[in-house]
mmCIF file of C-alpha atoms in Angstrom:
data_model
loop_
_atom_site.group_PDB
_atom_site.id
_atom_site.type_symbol
_atom_site.label_atom_id
_atom_site.label_comp_id
_atom_site.label_asym_id
_atom_site.label_seq_id
_atom_site.Cartn_x
_atom_site.Cartn_y
_atom_site.Cartn_z
ATOM 1 C CA MET A 11 -10.193 -29.935 -16.457
ATOM 2 C CA LEU A 12 -8.997 -31.808 -13.374
ATOM 3 C CA LYS A 13 -7.734 -28.545 -11.799
ATOM 4 C CA ARG A 14 -11.109 -26.933 -12.476
ATOM 5 C CA LEU A 15 -12.890 -29.905 -10.835
ATOM 6 C CA VAL A 16 -10.617 -29.712 -7.777
ATOM 7 C CA PHE A 17 -11.356 -25.989 -7.453
ATOM 8 C CA VAL A 18 -15.127 -26.571 -7.656
ATOM 9 C CA VAL A 19 -15.001 -29.373 -5.079
ATOM 10 C CA SER A 20 -12.836 -27.338 -2.694
ATOM 11 C CA SER A 21 -15.239 -24.403 -3.061
ATOM 12 C CA LEU A 22 -18.172 -26.630 -2.205
ATOM 13 C CA LEU A 23 -16.330 -27.968 0.833
ATOM 14 C CA ALA A 24 -15.618 -24.439 2.024
ATOM 15 C CA PHE A 25 -19.242 -23.369 1.463
ATOM 16 C CA PRO A 26 -21.323 -26.608 1.400
ATOM 17 C CA ALA A 27 -24.653 -24.922 0.636
ATOM 18 C CA THR A 28 -25.558 -21.332 -0.035
ATOM 19 C CA ALA A 29 -28.521 -21.350 2.321
ATOM 20 C CA GLN A 30 -26.469 -22.927 5.088
ATOM 21 C CA THR A 31 -23.651 -20.448 4.550
ATOM 22 C CA GLU A 32 -26.088 -17.538 4.665
ATOM 23 C CA ASP A 33 -27.535 -18.842 7.942
ATOM 24 C CA GLN A 34 -24.053 -19.238 9.411
ATOM 25 C CA PHE A 35 -23.094 -15.783 8.229
ATOM 26 C CA ASN A 36 -26.227 -14.188 9.666
ATOM 27 C CA ALA A 37 -25.576 -15.893 13.033
ATOM 28 C CA TYR A 38 -21.994 -14.585 12.906
ATOM 29 C CA VAL A 39 -23.239 -11.061 12.228
ATOM 30 C CA GLU A 40 -25.540 -11.263 15.262
ATOM 31 C CA LYS A 41 -22.551 -12.191 17.419
ATOM 32 C CA LEU A 42 -20.608 -9.248 16.021
ATOM 33 C CA LYS A 43 -23.493 -6.930 16.866
ATOM 34 C CA VAL A 44 -23.454 -8.179 20.459
ATOM 35 C CA GLU A 45 -19.712 -7.608 20.612
ATOM 36 C CA ALA A 46 -20.151 -4.125 19.133
ATOM 37 C CA ARG A 47 -22.662 -3.257 21.875
ATOM 38 C CA GLU A 48 -20.213 -4.522 24.489
ATOM 39 C CA LYS A 49 -17.575 -2.228 23.004
ATOM 40 C CA GLY A 50 -19.885 0.733 23.490
ATOM 41 C CA TYR A 51 -21.049 1.461 19.956
ATOM 42 C CA SER A 52 -24.493 3.040 19.863
ATOM 43 C CA GLU A 53 -27.564 1.124 18.775
ATOM 44 C CA PRO A 54 -28.334 3.515 15.886
ATOM 45 C CA LEU A 55 -24.781 3.091 14.568
ATOM 46 C CA ILE A 56 -24.933 -0.695 14.866
ATOM 47 C CA ASN A 57 -28.285 -0.834 13.127
ATOM 48 C CA SER A 58 -27.108 1.455 10.341
ATOM 49 C CA ALA A 59 -23.774 -0.302 9.825
ATOM 50 C CA PHE A 60 -25.100 -3.870 9.878
ATOM 51 C CA SER A 61 -28.509 -3.393 8.265
ATOM 52 C CA SER A 62 -27.218 -3.923 4.742
ATOM 53 C CA VAL A 63 -24.359 -6.329 5.516
ATOM 54 C CA LYS A 64 -24.331 -9.269 3.144
ATOM 55 C CA PHE A 65 -22.126 -12.292 2.664
ATOM 56 C CA LYS A 66 -19.920 -11.491 -0.339
ATOM 57 C CA LYS A 67 -18.818 -14.785 -1.861
ATOM 58 C CA LYS A 68 -16.875 -12.896 -4.536
ATOM 59 C CA VAL A 69 -14.791 -11.257 -1.793
ATOM 60 C CA VAL A 70 -13.765 -14.652 -0.390
ATOM 61 C CA SER A 71 -13.092 -15.926 -3.896
ATOM 62 C CA ALA A 72 -10.924 -12.888 -4.683
ATOM 63 C CA ASP A 73 -9.017 -13.345 -1.431
ATOM 64 C CA LYS A 74 -8.381 -17.054 -1.941
ATOM 65 C CA ASN A 75 -7.622 -16.926 -5.629
ATOM 66 C CA GLN A 76 -5.427 -13.901 -6.135
ATOM 67 C CA PRO A 77 -3.568 -14.258 -9.445
ATOM 68 C CA GLU A 78 -0.108 -15.794 -9.294
ATOM 69 C CA VAL A 79 1.384 -14.463 -12.492
ATOM 70 C CA LYS A 80 5.128 -14.855 -12.944
ATOM 71 C CA GLU A 81 6.321 -11.268 -13.059
ATOM 72 C CA THR A 82 9.673 -9.541 -13.134
ATOM 73 C CA LEU A 83 10.439 -5.909 -12.508
ATOM 74 C CA GLU A 84 11.206 -5.564 -16.222
ATOM 75 C CA THR A 85 7.614 -6.520 -17.074
ATOM 76 C CA TYR A 86 5.999 -4.953 -14.005
ATOM 77 C CA LEU A 87 7.282 -1.387 -14.280
ATOM 78 C CA PRO A 88 6.085 -0.737 -17.856
ATOM 79 C CA LYS A 89 2.586 -1.913 -16.881
ATOM 80 C CA ARG A 90 2.407 -0.066 -13.568
ATOM 81 C CA VAL A 91 4.156 3.097 -14.758
ATOM 82 C CA PRO A 92 3.332 3.550 -18.445
ATOM 83 C CA LYS A 93 4.070 6.805 -20.198
ATOM 84 C CA TRP A 94 0.441 7.965 -20.015
ATOM 85 C CA LYS A 95 0.544 7.666 -16.220
ATOM 86 C CA VAL A 96 3.767 9.643 -16.026
ATOM 87 C CA ASP A 97 2.280 12.338 -18.272
ATOM 88 C CA ARG A 98 -0.912 12.495 -16.215
ATOM 89 C CA ALA A 99 1.034 12.586 -12.952
ATOM 90 C CA ARG A 100 3.095 15.540 -14.158
ATOM 91 C CA LYS A 101 -0.032 17.323 -15.411
ATOM 92 C CA LEU A 102 -1.877 16.841 -12.104
ATOM 93 C CA TYR A 103 1.199 17.876 -10.132
ATOM 94 C CA LYS A 104 1.263 21.141 -12.069
ATOM 95 C CA GLU A 105 -2.493 21.693 -11.607
ATOM 96 C CA ASN A 106 -2.241 21.098 -7.834
ATOM 97 C CA LYS A 107 1.277 22.500 -7.395
ATOM 98 C CA GLU A 108 0.483 25.128 -4.759
ATOM 99 C CA VAL A 109 -1.383 22.868 -2.339
ATOM 100 C CA LEU A 110 0.969 19.945 -2.954
ATOM 101 C CA GLU A 111 4.043 22.002 -2.164
ATOM 102 C CA ASN A 112 2.388 23.528 0.907
ATOM 103 C CA ILE A 113 1.634 20.016 2.183
ATOM 104 C CA ALA A 114 5.137 18.894 1.249
ATOM 105 C CA ALA A 115 6.638 21.713 3.300
ATOM 106 C CA GLN A 116 4.317 21.087 6.250
ATOM 107 C CA TYR A 117 5.004 17.356 6.507
ATOM 108 C CA GLY A 118 8.532 17.157 5.141
ATOM 109 C CA VAL A 119 7.649 14.827 2.269
ATOM 110 C CA GLN A 120 8.500 15.716 -1.335
ATOM 111 C CA ALA A 121 5.377 16.374 -3.396
ATOM 112 C CA ARG A 122 6.428 14.021 -6.183
ATOM 113 C CA PHE A 123 6.133 11.039 -3.819
ATOM 114 C CA ILE A 124 2.651 12.132 -2.752
ATOM 115 C CA VAL A 125 1.551 12.235 -6.389
ATOM 116 C CA ALA A 126 3.250 8.903 -7.158
ATOM 117 C CA LEU A 127 1.381 7.114 -4.369
ATOM 118 C CA TRP A 128 -1.869 8.813 -5.372
ATOM 119 C CA GLY A 129 -1.399 7.624 -8.933
ATOM 120 C CA LEU A 130 -0.383 4.057 -8.123
ATOM 121 C CA GLU A 131 -2.968 3.416 -5.415
ATOM 122 C CA SER A 132 -6.112 4.792 -7.059
ATOM 123 C CA ASN A 133 -5.150 6.092 -10.499
ATOM 124 C CA PHE A 134 -5.312 9.636 -9.118
ATOM 125 C CA GLY A 135 -8.619 8.975 -7.320
ATOM 126 C CA LYS A 136 -10.420 7.361 -10.252
ATOM 127 C CA ILE A 137 -10.330 3.739 -9.062
ATOM 128 C CA GLN A 138 -11.341 3.452 -5.404
ATOM 129 C CA GLY A 139 -13.444 0.273 -5.400
ATOM 130 C CA SER A 140 -17.198 -0.196 -5.173
ATOM 131 C CA HIS A 141 -17.490 -2.826 -2.431
ATOM 132 C CA PRO A 142 -19.325 -1.828 0.790
ATOM 133 C CA VAL A 143 -16.524 -1.753 3.367
ATOM 134 C CA ILE A 144 -18.535 -3.261 6.233
ATOM 135 C CA SER A 145 -19.707 -6.209 4.120
ATOM 136 C CA SER A 146 -16.160 -6.834 2.874
ATOM 137 C CA VAL A 147 -14.456 -6.882 6.274
ATOM 138 C CA VAL A 148 -17.272 -8.860 7.934
ATOM 139 C CA THR A 149 -17.156 -11.432 5.111
ATOM 140 C CA LEU A 150 -13.387 -11.795 5.452
ATOM 141 C CA ALA A 151 -13.652 -12.078 9.246
ATOM 142 C CA PHE A 152 -16.354 -14.745 8.835
ATOM 143 C CA ASP A 153 -14.110 -16.643 6.414
ATOM 144 C CA GLY A 154 -11.924 -17.277 9.452
ATOM 145 C CA ARG A 155 -8.405 -17.453 8.099
ATOM 146 C CA ARG A 156 -7.569 -13.944 9.373
ATOM 147 C CA GLU A 157 -10.527 -13.320 11.631
ATOM 148 C CA ALA A 158 -8.678 -11.265 14.263
ATOM 149 C CA MET A 159 -7.182 -8.973 11.623
ATOM 150 C CA TYR A 160 -10.479 -8.297 9.898
ATOM 151 C CA LYS A 161 -12.354 -7.820 13.147
ATOM 152 C CA ARG A 162 -9.856 -5.063 13.940
ATOM 153 C CA GLN A 163 -10.709 -3.565 10.569
ATOM 154 C CA LEU A 164 -14.417 -3.815 11.401
ATOM 155 C CA TRP A 165 -14.084 -1.936 14.706
ATOM 156 C CA ALA A 166 -11.952 0.700 12.966
ATOM 157 C CA ALA A 167 -14.603 1.006 10.243
ATOM 158 C CA LEU A 168 -17.287 1.547 12.904
ATOM 159 C CA ASP A 169 -15.088 4.228 14.473
ATOM 160 C CA ILE A 170 -14.853 5.994 11.106
ATOM 161 C CA LEU A 171 -18.649 5.985 10.791
ATOM 162 C CA GLN A 172 -19.104 7.010 14.412
ATOM 163 C CA GLN A 173 -16.758 9.976 13.932
ATOM 164 C CA GLY A 174 -18.831 11.111 10.954
ATOM 165 C CA HIS A 175 -16.145 11.116 8.279
ATOM 166 C CA ILE A 176 -18.413 9.446 5.703
ATOM 167 C CA ASP A 177 -22.003 8.247 5.320
ATOM 168 C CA ILE A 178 -22.667 4.522 5.271
ATOM 169 C CA SER A 179 -24.072 4.775 1.731
ATOM 170 C CA ASP A 180 -20.723 6.106 0.462
ATOM 171 C CA PHE A 181 -18.548 3.861 2.624
ATOM 172 C CA LYS A 182 -16.977 1.780 -0.146
ATOM 173 C CA GLY A 183 -13.595 0.456 -1.133
ATOM 174 C CA SER A 184 -11.752 -2.508 -2.618
ATOM 175 C CA TRP A 185 -12.852 -6.096 -2.020
ATOM 176 C CA ALA A 186 -10.276 -6.264 0.796
ATOM 177 C CA GLY A 187 -11.551 -3.099 2.512
ATOM 178 C CA ALA A 188 -8.948 -0.590 1.238
ATOM 179 C CA MET A 189 -10.571 2.812 0.909
ATOM 180 C CA GLY A 190 -10.504 6.078 -0.949
ATOM 181 C CA GLN A 191 -7.889 7.838 -3.038
ATOM 182 C CA THR A 192 -5.196 6.601 -0.652
ATOM 183 C CA GLN A 193 -6.515 3.025 -0.407
ATOM 184 C CA PHE A 194 -6.073 3.020 3.361
ATOM 185 C CA MET A 195 -7.399 0.095 5.361
ATOM 186 C CA PRO A 196 -9.705 1.292 8.184
ATOM 187 C CA THR A 197 -6.984 0.958 10.834
ATOM 188 C CA SER A 198 -4.573 2.974 8.675
ATOM 189 C CA PHE A 199 -7.258 5.621 8.221
ATOM 190 C CA LEU A 200 -7.517 6.061 11.988
ATOM 191 C CA SER A 201 -3.730 6.322 12.304
ATOM 192 C CA TYR A 202 -2.891 8.543 9.347
ATOM 193 C CA ALA A 203 -5.894 10.250 7.706
ATOM 194 C CA VAL A 204 -5.901 14.058 7.901
ATOM 195 C CA ASP A 205 -8.619 16.719 7.767
ATOM 196 C CA TYR A 206 -6.483 19.151 5.802
ATOM 197 C CA ASP A 207 -9.183 21.711 4.982
ATOM 198 C CA GLY A 208 -10.565 21.770 8.533
ATOM 199 C CA ASP A 209 -14.169 20.904 7.663
ATOM 200 C CA GLY A 210 -14.394 18.292 10.412
ATOM 201 C CA LYS A 211 -14.107 15.295 8.100
ATOM 202 C CA LYS A 212 -11.116 13.274 7.013
ATOM 203 C CA ASP A 213 -12.431 12.712 3.519
ATOM 204 C CA ILE A 214 -10.003 10.545 1.551
ATOM 205 C CA TRP A 215 -12.781 9.611 -0.893
ATOM 206 C CA LYS A 216 -13.778 12.931 -2.466
ATOM 207 C CA ASN A 217 -11.373 15.534 -1.066
ATOM 208 C CA LYS A 218 -8.010 15.275 -2.804
ATOM 209 C CA HIS A 219 -6.398 17.770 -0.425
ATOM 210 C CA ASP A 220 -7.266 15.529 2.525
ATOM 211 C CA ALA A 221 -5.899 12.609 0.502
ATOM 212 C CA PHE A 222 -2.616 14.409 -0.256
ATOM 213 C CA ALA A 223 -2.093 15.358 3.391
ATOM 214 C CA SER A 224 -3.001 11.840 4.542
ATOM 215 C CA ILE A 225 -0.373 10.316 2.235
ATOM 216 C CA ALA A 226 2.228 12.788 3.487
ATOM 217 C CA ASN A 227 1.269 12.171 7.115
ATOM 218 C CA TYR A 228 1.607 8.408 6.641
ATOM 219 C CA LEU A 229 5.089 8.698 5.146
ATOM 220 C CA LYS A 230 6.254 11.179 7.784
ATOM 221 C CA LYS A 231 5.065 8.953 10.621
ATOM 222 C CA ALA A 232 6.816 6.033 8.918
ATOM 223 C CA GLY A 233 10.106 7.936 9.187
ATOM 224 C CA TRP A 234 10.360 9.878 5.932
ATOM 225 C CA ASP A 235 13.278 12.305 5.513
ATOM 226 C CA ASP A 236 12.864 14.899 2.760
ATOM 227 C CA ASN A 237 16.622 15.449 2.683
ATOM 228 C CA LEU A 238 16.849 12.064 0.970
ATOM 229 C CA THR A 239 15.373 10.469 -2.107
ATOM 230 C CA TRP A 240 14.292 6.799 -2.207
ATOM 231 C CA GLY A 241 17.245 5.067 -3.847
ATOM 232 C CA ARG A 242 18.968 4.512 -7.179
ATOM 233 C CA GLN A 243 19.507 1.720 -9.648
ATOM 234 C CA ILE A 244 23.104 0.484 -9.621
ATOM 235 C CA LYS A 245 25.495 -1.764 -11.490
ATOM 236 C CA LEU A 246 27.296 -4.634 -9.749
ATOM 237 C CA PRO A 247 30.885 -5.709 -10.402
ATOM 238 C CA GLU A 248 31.622 -9.150 -11.834
ATOM 239 C CA GLN A 249 31.408 -12.074 -9.374
ATOM 240 C CA PHE A 250 29.751 -9.932 -6.715
ATOM 241 C CA ASP A 251 29.119 -11.666 -3.374
ATOM 242 C CA THR A 252 25.334 -11.914 -2.924
ATOM 243 C CA ALA A 253 25.775 -12.079 0.861
ATOM 244 C CA TYR A 254 25.713 -8.266 0.784
ATOM 245 C CA VAL A 255 22.186 -8.221 -0.671
ATOM 246 C CA LEU A 256 19.235 -7.577 1.642
ATOM 247 C CA GLN A 257 18.045 -11.055 2.627
ATOM 248 C CA ARG A 258 14.613 -12.076 1.332
ATOM 249 C CA GLY A 259 11.832 -14.257 2.704
ATOM 250 C CA THR A 260 10.993 -12.536 5.982
ATOM 251 C CA LYS A 261 7.527 -12.929 7.509
ATOM 252 C CA THR A 262 7.442 -9.806 9.691
ATOM 253 C CA ARG A 263 8.515 -6.204 9.298
ATOM 254 C CA LYS A 264 10.769 -6.582 12.349
ATOM 255 C CA GLU A 265 12.668 -9.412 10.664
ATOM 256 C CA TRP A 266 12.899 -7.405 7.458
ATOM 257 C CA LEU A 267 14.320 -4.375 9.297
ATOM 258 C CA ASN A 268 16.910 -6.587 10.995
ATOM 259 C CA ASN A 269 17.968 -7.850 7.575
ATOM 260 C CA TRP A 270 18.119 -4.263 6.338
ATOM 261 C CA LYS A 271 20.659 -3.481 9.066
ATOM 262 C CA GLN A 272 22.795 -6.420 7.941
ATOM 263 C CA SER A 273 22.954 -5.101 4.383
ATOM 264 C CA GLU A 274 23.192 -1.365 5.134
ATOM 265 C CA ARG A 275 26.506 0.375 4.416
ATOM 266 C CA SER A 276 27.717 3.846 3.512
ATOM 267 C CA LEU A 277 27.871 4.818 -0.150
ATOM 268 C CA GLU A 278 31.620 5.074 0.300
ATOM 269 C CA ASP A 279 31.746 1.428 1.383
ATOM 270 C CA TRP A 280 29.527 0.347 -1.509
ATOM 271 C CA GLN A 281 31.841 2.236 -3.877
ATOM 272 C CA LYS A 282 34.804 0.290 -2.454
ATOM 273 C CA LEU A 283 32.919 -2.964 -3.039
ATOM 274 C CA GLY A 284 32.697 -2.074 -6.716
ATOM 275 C CA LEU A 285 29.139 -0.783 -7.026
ATOM 276 C CA ARG A 286 28.538 1.995 -9.535
ATOM 277 C CA LYS A 287 25.612 3.999 -10.872
ATOM 278 C CA ALA A 288 23.625 2.313 -13.643
ATOM 279 C CA ASP A 289 25.619 4.285 -16.228
ATOM 280 C CA GLY A 290 28.913 3.050 -14.755
ATOM 281 C CA SER A 291 29.929 6.299 -13.047
ATOM 282 C CA ASN A 292 30.898 6.641 -9.400
ATOM 283 C CA LEU A 293 28.327 6.693 -6.613
ATOM 284 C CA PRO A 294 27.617 10.118 -5.069
ATOM 285 C CA ALA A 295 30.297 11.254 -2.618
ATOM 286 C CA VAL A 296 27.832 11.980 0.190
ATOM 287 C CA LYS A 297 27.521 10.620 3.703
ATOM 288 C CA VAL A 298 24.434 8.487 3.150
ATOM 289 C CA SER A 299 23.858 4.836 4.003
ATOM 290 C CA ALA A 300 21.905 2.373 1.894
ATOM 291 C CA ALA A 301 20.890 -1.275 1.709
ATOM 292 C CA LEU A 302 21.299 -3.346 -1.448
ATOM 293 C CA VAL A 303 17.881 -4.405 -2.732
ATOM 294 C CA MET A 304 17.302 -7.191 -5.255
ATOM 295 C CA PRO A 305 13.647 -7.239 -6.402
ATOM 296 C CA ASP A 306 14.187 -10.287 -8.684
ATOM 297 C CA ASP A 307 17.501 -12.132 -8.822
ATOM 298 C CA ILE A 308 21.141 -11.257 -9.261
ATOM 299 C CA ASN A 309 20.618 -10.895 -13.014
ATOM 300 C CA GLY A 310 17.771 -8.399 -12.590
ATOM 301 C CA ARG A 311 17.713 -4.739 -11.603
ATOM 302 C CA MET A 312 19.631 -3.904 -8.420
ATOM 303 C CA TYR A 313 19.080 -0.875 -6.204
ATOM 304 C CA LEU A 314 20.791 0.938 -3.386
ATOM 305 C CA ALA A 315 17.829 1.888 -1.218
ATOM 306 C CA TYR A 316 17.960 4.761 1.268
ATOM 307 C CA ASP A 317 16.031 5.062 4.521
ATOM 308 C CA ASN A 318 12.945 6.452 2.749
ATOM 309 C CA TYR A 319 12.591 3.090 1.009
ATOM 310 C CA LYS A 320 11.756 1.656 4.436
ATOM 311 C CA ALA A 321 8.816 4.062 4.673
ATOM 312 C CA LEU A 322 7.540 2.890 1.273
ATOM 313 C CA MET A 323 7.897 -0.713 2.405
ATOM 314 C CA HIS A 324 5.922 0.156 5.534
ATOM 315 C CA TRP A 325 3.105 1.268 3.232
ATOM 316 C CA ASN A 326 3.274 -1.978 1.249
ATOM 317 C CA ARG A 327 5.989 -4.547 1.930
ATOM 318 C CA SER A 328 6.565 -5.348 -1.732
ATOM 319 C CA TYR A 329 9.824 -4.570 -3.533
ATOM 320 C CA TYR A 330 7.902 -4.128 -6.781
ATOM 321 C CA PHE A 331 5.476 -1.660 -5.210
ATOM 322 C CA ALA A 332 8.108 0.390 -3.380
ATOM 323 C CA THR A 333 10.349 0.501 -6.441
ATOM 324 C CA SER A 334 7.458 1.528 -8.693
ATOM 325 C CA VAL A 335 6.667 4.449 -6.352
ATOM 326 C CA GLY A 336 10.282 5.565 -6.482
ATOM 327 C CA TYR A 337 10.460 5.115 -10.237
ATOM 328 C CA LEU A 338 7.271 7.131 -10.853
ATOM 329 C CA SER A 339 8.379 9.849 -8.430
ATOM 330 C CA ASP A 340 11.614 10.245 -10.393
ATOM 331 C CA ARG A 341 9.700 10.512 -13.661
ATOM 332 C CA ILE A 342 7.438 13.146 -12.072
ATOM 333 C CA GLY A 343 10.268 15.207 -10.626
ATOM 334 C CA TYR A 344 12.687 15.166 -13.564
ATOM 335 C CA PRO A 345 12.760 17.268 -15.613
ATOM 336 C CA LYS A 346 11.612 19.753 -13.002
ATOM 337 C CA ILE A 347 8.017 20.935 -13.266
ATOM 338 C CA MET A 348 7.850 24.699 -13.544
#
């Protein structure tokens, strides 16, 4: 009860009165409109984009109170990659095999990873979010904790509207502003979205071919190599020195990549250190380097992650997410779909 009271009081302190908050929000929106004019956006676009903007208290609440459930990879993977999702992924791969493999060849990204990301991000396009993107990013900018970040998302969202990729009435996504079948943030859309069918629109909402190509384009630009897979689960020897494990707790991608370099070794070197495949057999005798990834602790699952894992971590810097993409991609690709 005390925790509930503290939450209510803190909420009231953050937003002392609804009417006052609405007034503050409306004044903030007017300032954004002035800034948008200064950036050169047209008056019709500004009027259209901001006419229905509303303060979304639920968005702020969702952002501040994201669930902190104690999870391990052993509990996470069965929930994120259940058998029905594997079965559906394989079925949809087969149904879209020709276009998927054409895109895979064009971008140099195996089709099974495209389908895995499609499935994990939006349940194969079914769950895209129903929040108006402009209202979400303006609300989160107004909240103030990451104002600069969400203002960048706002300007990118205006660019998307200005370029005519989607109508304002259909411009929806998650509470955080992630959009479409790929769940790209607006800035990621501008960097990676693709008009695969050449109709003049990068439609990641309704056009699955554009979505497939956009996923592939993202991974390729993040350094994907289709000569490699993502990684493999391994078995450690007794009394293994954890200093070889990729160090955790980094705040930036640059720090994380530096730690990757510290852990990275050839498979031959990992073999000499006593690492083996999960079934106890020798590691592949190929000239490939890998870092040792520990999603939980030394008693949990351990992985040798190849360079493509870095591309997955660029998409979402979460060991659980990246590993779930790799795990689903393996379940999609093996046994081979004919």
